[in-house]
Each structure stands twice: as structure tokens, then as C-alpha cells.
PDB file of C-alpha atoms in Angstrom:
ATOM      1  CA  MET A   1      12.463  18.118  84.191  1.00 44.00           C
ATOM      2  CA  GLN A   2      15.367  20.286  83.170  1.00 41.00           C
ATOM      3  CA  PRO A   3      14.307  23.808  82.183  1.00 38.00           C
ATOM      4  CA  GLY A   4      14.976  25.198  78.774  1.00 41.00           C
ATOM      5  CA  THR A   5      13.547  26.383  75.499  1.00 36.00           C
ATOM      6  CA  PRO A   6      13.326  24.169  72.432  1.00 38.00           C
ATOM      7  CA  GLN A   7      15.961  25.095  69.885  1.00 37.00           C
ATOM      8  CA  GLU A   8      13.963  23.946  66.897  1.00 37.00           C
ATOM      9  CA  SER A   9      12.462  26.920  65.142  1.00 31.00           C
ATOM     10  CA  GLU A  10       9.223  25.401  63.802  1.00 34.00           C
ATOM     11  CA  ALA A  11       6.923  22.523  64.631  1.00 34.00           C
ATOM     12  CA  GLY A  12       4.681  20.195  62.727  1.00 33.00           C
ATOM     13  CA  THR A  13       1.170  19.540  63.966  1.00 32.00           C
ATOM     14  CA  VAL A  14       0.600  15.965  62.914  1.00 35.00           C
ATOM     15  CA  SER A  15      -0.156  12.998  65.103  1.00 39.00           C
ATOM     16  CA  ASP A  16       1.892   9.843  65.091  1.00 47.00           C
ATOM     17  CA  PRO A  17       1.100   7.837  61.948  1.00 43.00           C
ATOM     18  CA  ALA A  18       0.356   4.764  64.079  1.00 44.00           C
ATOM     19  CA  GLY A  19      -2.593   6.398  65.831  1.00 55.00           C
ATOM     20  CA  GLY A  20      -3.822   9.500  67.612  1.00 77.00           C
ATOM     21  CA  PRO A  21      -2.129  12.222  69.632  1.00 91.00           C
ATOM     22  CA  ILE A  22       0.069  11.788  72.692  1.00 94.00           C
ATOM     23  CA  LEU A  23      -1.740  12.144  76.032  1.00 96.00           C
ATOM     24  CA  VAL A  24       0.350  13.940  78.675  1.00 96.00           C
ATOM     25  CA  VAL A  25      -0.820  13.447  82.274  1.00 96.00           C
ATOM     26  CA  ASP A  26       0.657  15.215  85.323  1.00 95.00           C
ATOM     27  CA  ASP A  27      -0.824  17.141  88.234  1.00 93.00           C
ATOM     28  CA  GLU A  28       1.895  19.796  87.862  1.00 93.00           C
ATOM     29  CA  PRO A  29       0.704  22.132  85.071  1.00 94.00           C
ATOM     30  CA  HIS A  30       4.164  23.528  84.305  1.00 93.00           C
ATOM     31  CA  ILE A  31       5.472  20.016  83.568  1.00 93.00           C
ATOM     32  CA  VAL A  32       2.488  19.264  81.331  1.00 94.00           C
ATOM     33  CA  LYS A  33       2.994  22.504  79.399  1.00 94.00           C
ATOM     34  CA  LEU A  34       6.732  22.037  78.967  1.00 92.00           C
ATOM     35  CA  VAL A  35       6.465  18.390  77.897  1.00 93.00           C
ATOM     36  CA  SER A  36       3.650  19.322  75.504  1.00 93.00           C
ATOM     37  CA  LEU A  37       5.733  22.113  74.007  1.00 91.00           C
ATOM     38  CA  TYR A  38       8.621  19.803  73.190  1.00 89.00           C
ATOM     39  CA  LEU A  39       6.342  17.122  71.762  1.00 90.00           C
ATOM     40  CA  LYS A  40       4.633  19.670  69.515  1.00 89.00           C
ATOM     41  CA  ARG A  41       8.024  20.951  68.380  1.00 85.00           C
ATOM     42  CA  ALA A  42       8.874  17.378  67.403  1.00 83.00           C
ATOM     43  CA  GLY A  43       5.734  17.123  65.272  1.00 81.00           C
ATOM     44  CA  PHE A  44       3.180  15.450  67.549  1.00 87.00           C
ATOM     45  CA  GLN A  45      -0.335  16.457  68.445  1.00 89.00           C
ATOM     46  CA  VAL A  46      -0.836  16.576  72.198  1.00 94.00           C
ATOM     47  CA  VAL A  47      -3.778  16.226  74.572  1.00 95.00           C
ATOM     48  CA  GLU A  48      -3.326  17.288  78.211  1.00 96.00           C
ATOM     49  CA  ALA A  49      -4.751  15.934  81.471  1.00 95.00           C
ATOM     50  CA  PHE A  50      -4.051  17.080  85.018  1.00 95.00           C
ATOM     51  CA  ASP A  51      -5.448  14.224  87.120  1.00 94.00           C
ATOM     52  CA  GLY A  52      -6.100  10.512  86.897  1.00 94.00           C
ATOM     53  CA  ARG A  53      -9.826  10.654  86.244  1.00 94.00           C
ATOM     54  CA  GLN A  54      -9.426  13.116  83.407  1.00 94.00           C
ATOM     55  CA  ALA A  55      -6.684  10.874  81.997  1.00 95.00           C
ATOM     56  CA  LEU A  56      -9.020   7.867  81.919  1.00 94.00           C
ATOM     57  CA  GLU A  57     -11.744   9.853  80.171  1.00 93.00           C
ATOM     58  CA  LEU A  58      -9.354  11.162  77.502  1.00 93.00           C
ATOM     59  CA  ALA A  59      -7.695   7.782  77.012  1.00 92.00           C
ATOM     60  CA  ARG A  60     -11.112   6.414  76.057  1.00 90.00           C
ATOM     61  CA  SER A  61     -12.304   9.349  73.954  1.00 90.00           C
ATOM     62  CA  VAL A  62      -9.256  10.482  71.930  1.00 89.00           C
ATOM     63  CA  GLN A  63      -7.588   7.078  71.375  1.00 87.00           C
ATOM     64  CA  PRO A  64      -4.000   8.341  71.908  1.00 92.00           C
ATOM     65  CA  SER A  65      -1.024   6.686  70.232  1.00 91.00           C
ATOM     66  CA  LEU A  66       0.938   6.934  73.522  1.00 94.00           C
ATOM     67  CA  ILE A  67       0.407   8.121  77.111  1.00 96.00           C
ATOM     68  CA  LEU A  68       2.984   9.908  79.266  1.00 96.00           C
ATOM     69  CA  LEU A  69       1.663   9.240  82.757  1.00 94.00           C
ATOM     70  CA  ASP A  70       2.870  10.708  86.054  1.00 93.00           C
ATOM     71  CA  VAL A  71       2.914   8.267  88.967  1.00 90.00           C
ATOM     72  CA  MET A  72       2.406  10.596  91.929  1.00 89.00           C
ATOM     73  CA  MET A  73      -1.026  12.197  91.594  1.00 90.00           C
ATOM     74  CA  PRO A  74      -3.676  12.801  94.274  1.00 86.00           C
ATOM     75  CA  GLU A  75      -6.863  10.706  94.481  1.00 83.00           C
ATOM     76  CA  LEU A  76      -6.181   8.437  91.495  1.00 90.00           C
ATOM     77  CA  ASP A  77      -2.455   7.869  91.016  1.00 91.00           C
ATOM     78  CA  GLY A  78      -0.677   6.896  87.821  1.00 91.00           C
ATOM     79  CA  LEU A  79      -0.293   3.235  88.767  1.00 90.00           C
ATOM     80  CA  GLU A  80      -4.037   2.814  89.210  1.00 92.00           C
ATOM     81  CA  VAL A  81      -4.677   4.723  85.979  1.00 94.00           C
ATOM     82  CA  CYS A  82      -2.255   2.409  84.176  1.00 92.00           C
ATOM     83  CA  ARG A  83      -3.930  -0.655  85.673  1.00 90.00           C
ATOM     84  CA  ARG A  84      -7.390   0.469  84.522  1.00 93.00           C
ATOM     85  CA  ILE A  85      -6.225   1.442  81.034  1.00 92.00           C
ATOM     86  CA  ARG A  86      -4.609  -1.977  80.604  1.00 89.00           C
ATOM     87  CA  GLN A  87      -7.982  -3.600  81.206  1.00 87.00           C
ATOM     88  CA  GLU A  88      -9.257  -1.844  78.076  1.00 87.00           C
ATOM     89  CA  SER A  89      -6.333  -0.990  75.824  1.00 87.00           C
ATOM     90  CA  ASN A  90      -2.773  -1.845  74.762  1.00 86.00           C
ATOM     91  CA  VAL A  91      -1.837   1.801  74.133  1.00 90.00           C
ATOM     92  CA  PRO A  92       1.872   2.364  74.954  1.00 92.00           C
ATOM     93  CA  ILE A  93       2.406   3.988  78.382  1.00 93.00           C
ATOM     94  CA  ILE A  94       5.551   5.697  79.642  1.00 93.00           C
ATOM     95  CA  MET A  95       5.488   6.393  83.383  1.00 91.00           C
ATOM     96  CA  LEU A  96       6.960   9.647  84.707  1.00 90.00           C
ATOM     97  CA  THR A  97       8.124   9.535  88.302  1.00 84.00           C
ATOM     98  CA  ALA A  98      10.300  11.264  90.864  1.00 79.00           C
ATOM     99  CA  ARG A  99      10.815   7.907  92.593  1.00 68.00           C
ATOM    100  CA  THR A 100      14.117   6.164  91.975  1.00 63.00           C
ATOM    101  CA  GLU A 101      13.550   2.858  93.784  1.00 60.00           C
ATOM    102  CA  ASP A 102      13.657  -0.201  91.520  1.00 63.00           C
ATOM    103  CA  VAL A 103      10.611  -1.686  93.257  1.00 62.00           C
ATOM    104  CA  ASP A 104       8.455   1.204  91.993  1.00 64.00           C
ATOM    105  CA  LYS A 105       9.680   0.717  88.437  1.00 67.00           C
ATOM    106  CA  VAL A 106       9.128  -3.026  88.588  1.00 72.00           C
ATOM    107  CA  LEU A 107       5.601  -2.458  89.893  1.00 73.00           C
ATOM    108  CA  GLY A 108       4.781  -0.082  87.049  1.00 72.00           C
ATOM    109  CA  LEU A 109       6.180  -2.409  84.413  1.00 77.00           C
ATOM    110  CA  SER A 110       4.405  -5.389  85.955  1.00 78.00           C
ATOM    111  CA  ILE A 111       0.985  -3.746  85.576  1.00 82.00           C
ATOM    112  CA  GLY A 112       1.566  -2.873  81.938  1.00 84.00           C
ATOM    113  CA  ALA A 113       3.765   0.216  81.571  1.00 87.00           C
ATOM    114  CA  ASP A 114       6.098   0.091  78.563  1.00 86.00           C
ATOM    115  CA  ASP A 115       8.871   2.310  79.922  1.00 87.00           C
ATOM    116  CA  TYR A 116       9.849   4.485  82.869  1.00 86.00           C
ATOM    117  CA  VAL A 117      11.426   7.959  82.893  1.00 87.00           C
ATOM    118  CA  THR A 118      12.698   9.327  86.193  1.00 86.00           C
ATOM    119  CA  LYS A 119      12.440  13.043  86.988  1.00 85.00           C
ATOM    120  CA  PRO A 120      14.334  15.238  86.394  1.00 84.00           C
ATOM    121  CA  PHE A 121      14.812  14.270  82.765  1.00 84.00           C
ATOM    122  CA  SER A 122      15.930  16.157  79.686  1.00 84.00           C
ATOM    123  CA  PRO A 123      13.515  16.809  76.805  1.00 83.00           C
ATOM    124  CA  PRO A 124      15.816  15.047  74.261  1.00 83.00           C
ATOM    125  CA  GLU A 125      15.831  11.939  76.465  1.00 83.00           C
ATOM    126  CA  LEU A 126      12.050  11.992  76.704  1.00 88.00           C
ATOM    127  CA  LEU A 127      11.646  12.427  72.936  1.00 86.00           C
ATOM    128  CA  ALA A 128      14.043   9.548  72.314  1.00 84.00           C
ATOM    129  CA  ARG A 129      12.043   7.300  74.689  1.00 85.00           C
ATOM    130  CA  VAL A 130       8.777   8.306  73.000  1.00 88.00           C
ATOM    131  CA  GLY A 131      10.173   7.481  69.575  1.00 83.00           C
ATOM    132  CA  ALA A 132      11.560   4.141  70.721  1.00 81.00           C
ATOM    133  CA  VAL A 133       8.300   3.045  72.374  1.00 84.00           C
ATOM    134  CA  LEU A 134       6.229   4.092  69.359  1.00 83.00           C
ATOM    135  CA  ARG A 135       8.477   2.102  67.026  1.00 76.00           C
ATOM    136  CA  ARG A 136       8.187  -0.993  69.209  1.00 74.00           C
ATOM    137  CA  ALA A 137       4.406  -0.591  69.342  1.00 73.00           C
ATOM    138  CA  ARG A 138       3.929  -0.552  65.582  1.00 68.00           C
ATOM    139  CA  PRO A 139       2.970  -3.869  64.036  1.00 58.00           C
ATOM    140  CA  ALA A 140       5.598  -5.673  62.034  1.00 49.00           C
ATOM    141  CA  GLN A 141       5.464  -4.635  58.397  1.00 50.00           C
ATOM    142  CA  GLY A 142       6.679  -6.182  55.187  1.00 57.00           C
ATOM    143  CA  PRO A 143       9.195  -4.605  52.825  1.00 66.00           C
ATOM    144  CA  PRO A 144       8.582  -0.894  52.139  1.00 71.00           C
ATOM    145  CA  SER A 145       6.439  -0.141  49.108  1.00 76.00           C
ATOM    146  CA  GLN A 146       8.288   0.515  45.861  1.00 85.00           C
ATOM    147  CA  GLU A 147       5.492   2.750  44.575  1.00 88.00           C
ATOM    148  CA  PRO A 148       6.301   6.459  44.009  1.00 91.00           C
ATOM    149  CA  PHE A 149       5.119   8.819  46.750  1.00 92.00           C
ATOM    150  CA  THR A 150       5.112  12.578  47.301  1.00 92.00           C
ATOM    151  CA  VAL A 151       5.854  14.918  50.201  1.00 91.00           C
ATOM    152  CA  GLY A 152       5.234  18.553  49.321  1.00 91.00           C
ATOM    153  CA  ASP A 153       6.969  19.171  45.982  1.00 93.00           C
ATOM    154  CA  LEU A 154       9.308  16.193  46.514  1.00 94.00           C
ATOM    155  CA  THR A 155       8.508  12.982  44.619  1.00 95.00           C
ATOM    156  CA  ILE A 156      10.405   9.776  45.348  1.00 95.00           C
ATOM    157  CA  ASP A 157      10.303   6.685  43.160  1.00 95.00           C
ATOM    158  CA  PRO A 158      11.931   3.881  45.213  1.00 92.00           C
ATOM    159  CA  GLY A 159      11.708   1.386  42.361  1.00 91.00           C
ATOM    160  CA  ALA A 160      13.559   3.642  39.926  1.00 93.00           C
ATOM    161  CA  ARG A 161      15.668   5.123  42.748  1.00 94.00           C
ATOM    162  CA  GLU A 162      14.879   8.641  41.581  1.00 95.00           C
ATOM    163  CA  ALA A 163      13.908  11.756  43.506  1.00 96.00           C
ATOM    164  CA  ARG A 164      12.555  14.923  41.942  1.00 95.00           C
ATOM    165  CA  VAL A 165      11.695  18.390  43.183  1.00 94.00           C
ATOM    166  CA  GLY A 166       9.062  19.652  40.794  1.00 87.00           C
ATOM    167  CA  GLY A 167      10.431  18.558  37.445  1.00 85.00           C
ATOM    168  CA  ARG A 168      14.049  18.713  38.567  1.00 92.00           C
ATOM    169  CA  ARG A 169      15.788  15.391  39.118  1.00 95.00           C
ATOM    170  CA  LEU A 170      18.029  15.353  42.194  1.00 95.00           C
ATOM    171  CA  ASP A 171      21.534  13.997  41.650  1.00 94.00           C
ATOM    172  CA  LEU A 172      21.839  11.789  44.746  1.00 93.00           C
ATOM    173  CA  ALA A 173      24.473   9.312  45.838  1.00 93.00           C
ATOM    174  CA  PRO A 174      23.054   5.905  46.921  1.00 92.00           C
ATOM    175  CA  LYS A 175      23.154   6.639  50.675  1.00 93.00           C
ATOM    176  CA  GLU A 176      21.735  10.138  50.126  1.00 94.00           C
ATOM    177  CA  PHE A 177      18.790   8.612  48.279  1.00 95.00           C
ATOM    178  CA  ASP A 178      18.245   5.992  50.996  1.00 94.00           C
ATOM    179  CA  LEU A 179      18.437   8.611  53.755  1.00 95.00           C
ATOM    180  CA  LEU A 180      16.026  10.969  52.006  1.00 96.00           C
ATOM    181  CA  THR A 181      13.604   8.090  51.368  1.00 94.00           C
ATOM    182  CA  ALA A 182      13.731   6.980  55.023  1.00 91.00           C
ATOM    183  CA  LEU A 183      12.862  10.485  56.234  1.00 93.00           C
ATOM    184  CA  ALA A 184      10.207  11.047  53.548  1.00 92.00           C
ATOM    185  CA  ARG A 185       8.320   7.850  54.449  1.00 88.00           C
ATOM    186  CA  VAL A 186       7.522   9.350  57.881  1.00 84.00           C
ATOM    187  CA  PRO A 187       7.178  13.118  57.244  1.00 86.00           C
ATOM    188  CA  ASN A 188       7.050  15.301  60.360  1.00 83.00           C
ATOM    189  CA  LEU A 189       8.123  12.383  62.566  1.00 82.00           C
ATOM    190  CA  VAL A 190      11.554  12.526  64.202  1.00 82.00           C
ATOM    191  CA  MET A 191      14.004   9.717  63.441  1.00 83.00           C
ATOM    192  CA  ASP A 192      16.992   9.448  65.761  1.00 82.00           C
ATOM    193  CA  ARG A 193      20.504   8.863  64.437  1.00 81.00           C
ATOM    194  CA  ASP A 194      20.672   5.233  65.584  1.00 79.00           C
ATOM    195  CA  ARG A 195      17.448   4.418  63.744  1.00 80.00           C
ATOM    196  CA  LEU A 196      18.686   6.150  60.592  1.00 86.00           C
ATOM    197  CA  LEU A 197      21.956   4.240  60.782  1.00 85.00           C
ATOM    198  CA  ASP A 198      20.050   0.947  61.041  1.00 81.00           C
ATOM    199  CA  VAL A 199      17.720   1.769  58.141  1.00 84.00           C
ATOM    200  CA  VAL A 200      20.244   3.326  55.757  1.00 88.00           C
ATOM    201  CA  TRP A 201      23.629   1.825  56.661  1.00 86.00           C
ATOM    202  CA  GLY A 202      22.454  -1.434  58.207  1.00 81.00           C
ATOM    203  CA  SER A 203      22.534  -2.885  61.711  1.00 67.00           C
ATOM    204  CA  ASN A 204      26.107  -4.105  61.189  1.00 70.00           C
ATOM    205  CA  TYR A 205      27.471  -0.595  60.623  1.00 70.00           C
ATOM    206  CA  PHE A 206      30.035   0.335  63.275  1.00 69.00           C
ATOM    207  CA  GLY A 207      31.448   3.535  61.794  1.00 70.00           C
ATOM    208  CA  ASP A 208      31.133   7.118  62.964  1.00 72.00           C
ATOM    209  CA  THR A 209      27.528   8.115  63.712  1.00 71.00           C
ATOM    210  CA  ARG A 210      28.376  11.591  62.413  1.00 82.00           C
ATOM    211  CA  THR A 211      28.062  10.198  58.895  1.00 90.00           C
ATOM    212  CA  VAL A 212      24.318  10.825  59.306  1.00 90.00           C
ATOM    213  CA  ASP A 213      24.962  14.521  59.973  1.00 91.00           C
ATOM    214  CA  VAL A 214      27.296  14.778  56.973  1.00 93.00           C
ATOM    215  CA  HIS A 215      24.793  13.182  54.621  1.00 94.00           C
ATOM    216  CA  VAL A 216      21.998  15.409  55.961  1.00 95.00           C
ATOM    217  CA  SER A 217      24.175  18.431  55.208  1.00 94.00           C
ATOM    218  CA  TRP A 218      24.654  17.250  51.623  1.00 95.00           C
ATOM    219  CA  LEU A 219      20.941  16.594  51.218  1.00 96.00           C
ATOM    220  CA  ARG A 220      20.070  20.071  52.461  1.00 95.00           C
ATOM    221  CA  GLU A 221      22.231  21.574  49.734  1.00 94.00           C
ATOM    222  CA  LYS A 222      20.551  19.466  47.066  1.00 94.00           C
ATOM    223  CA  LEU A 223      17.062  20.291  48.368  1.00 95.00           C
ATOM    224  CA  ALA A 224      17.701  24.031  48.048  1.00 91.00           C
ATOM    225  CA  GLY A 225      14.682  25.635  46.401  1.00 89.00           C
ATOM    226  CA  SER A 226      12.325  22.875  47.511  1.00 92.00           C
ATOM    227  CA  ARG A 227       9.381  23.304  49.859  1.00 92.00           C
ATOM    228  CA  VAL A 228      10.592  20.408  51.962  1.00 94.00           C
ATOM    229  CA  ARG A 229      13.282  20.801  54.594  1.00 94.00           C
ATOM    230  CA  ILE A 230      15.263  18.451  56.802  1.00 95.00           C
ATOM    231  CA  ARG A 231      14.910  19.913  60.264  1.00 93.00           C
ATOM    232  CA  THR A 232      17.133  19.154  63.224  1.00 91.00           C
ATOM    233  CA  VAL A 233      15.555  18.182  66.538  1.00 85.00           C
ATOM    234  CA  TRP A 234      18.481  18.901  68.807  1.00 82.00           C
ATOM    235  CA  GLY A 235      19.757  15.987  70.839  1.00 75.00           C
ATOM    236  CA  VAL A 236      17.440  13.532  69.066  1.00 77.00           C
ATOM    237  CA  GLY A 237      17.692  13.404  65.278  1.00 85.00           C
ATOM    238  CA  TYR A 238      16.023  14.696  62.122  1.00 90.00           C
ATOM    239  CA  LYS A 239      12.634  14.981  60.465  1.00 91.00           C
ATOM    240  CA  LEU A 240      11.442  15.963  56.986  1.00 92.00           C
ATOM    241  CA  VAL A 241       8.894  18.782  56.968  1.00 91.00           C
ATOM    242  CA  ASP A 242       6.917  20.468  54.194  1.00 85.00           C
TER     243      ASP A 242
END
């Protein structure tokens, strides 16, 4: 894993809305601590394990929403852990490995892993993979609710297409409203730029991806004085925090 310090200044402490915390498993403590730090900065709760047997126990007891699982561990390696977990659960699993051979990746995927990340990897890449796997793992849902909902002092009424901070109505352009609503529906969870483009601008949009950054900048100005903030997770995307 590439060394570094997260550039985001604050972190949420919520688990993924689809389930429990993320379980990080590796026999190298410094990797576990660094991966955990970045996940916490992105708004996830984290549980740590340092060997395969501990991983199996925690997978059963804490019901994680996703497992980051190292392949090369003594006694009980990640492949065997993955095989045993798949006998009991469909929890998403991302394998972490220093191996680069395709046969190893195929083996992991064939026994039930959802994705593979090869070491060394960058924290933004890992966060992007985590977000993508979690989105795929969520059950298909119908149209978003049109009922008003609140995050901090921000209230959004999708049906009326109005957003208020306290009693103050925000003067939002259509895409600003859609972008704010998309972020507010999953507070404290990072949404990458591609996902935001799909949700707000549509899957057929082929313009400049920087339009997301521009609209975020405008929203930040209009949210001035509010308790909620749009926070940047560098190299990944944005999240709304209270």
C-alpha cells in the first residue's frame, strides 16, 4: 500500500447503510491500521482482524457490510477464510494480495470473492473499489421516496423540489438541487464522481466530469451558515456530513 496521510480533515463514524461495519483482515498490523484509517476518514465504522481464525469469528459476530481480506496469512489463509464464509454468508469480500498471477485472482473469484486489489494499491483506489462493491451488493430499489427528509438543519422536499436550511429556502438550480438530494440521501457515505454523474446528469452524459466539482462549489456557497457540509474525499468523490 502506498504510504501517506489522508487529506480529509474530519471523518464520520457511521457504518454503511446497507449493513454493519467493514471488517479489515491482514496479518500485517501497519496495513490494517492504515486501511482502517482511510475507511474511517471516508465515514465507515471498521473492525480489525489479524489472522484468519479471528476473521471468521468476527464475520459471524459483527455481521459486516463488507470484508477486506488478505490472501497470504499463516495457518488459515484468505482463500480458505473466503471459502468458509461463503458457506454461511453472501457478505461482499474484496481480496487483498501481493500476488499478480491471473490464476490466483481467478481462484479467489471462483470461490466467492467479489473483487481483487493487488498490493501496493493507493487508498483512493481502495475506497473506490469498496464503494463500487457496496453499491452492487445493495438490493435493487424502486424510485427514491418523494417524502421530505432531514439531515442536520437541512430539509429536502423532493416532491416540491425545495431545500431549506432552518427556515431559509435555498435558491437552487435544477442540477444543484438534484446533486444536493443525491448526497443527502446517503449522509456520511462517499459518492464518487462517476456515480454522481449517473444519478444527476444521467448515464448518457458525456460532458466534462469537472461539472460535478463546479456544482459542488456552488452548493458550498449556498450552504454557508448551515451545519451540513459537502466534504471532499480526495481522489474519490464527495460526501455530505452534519
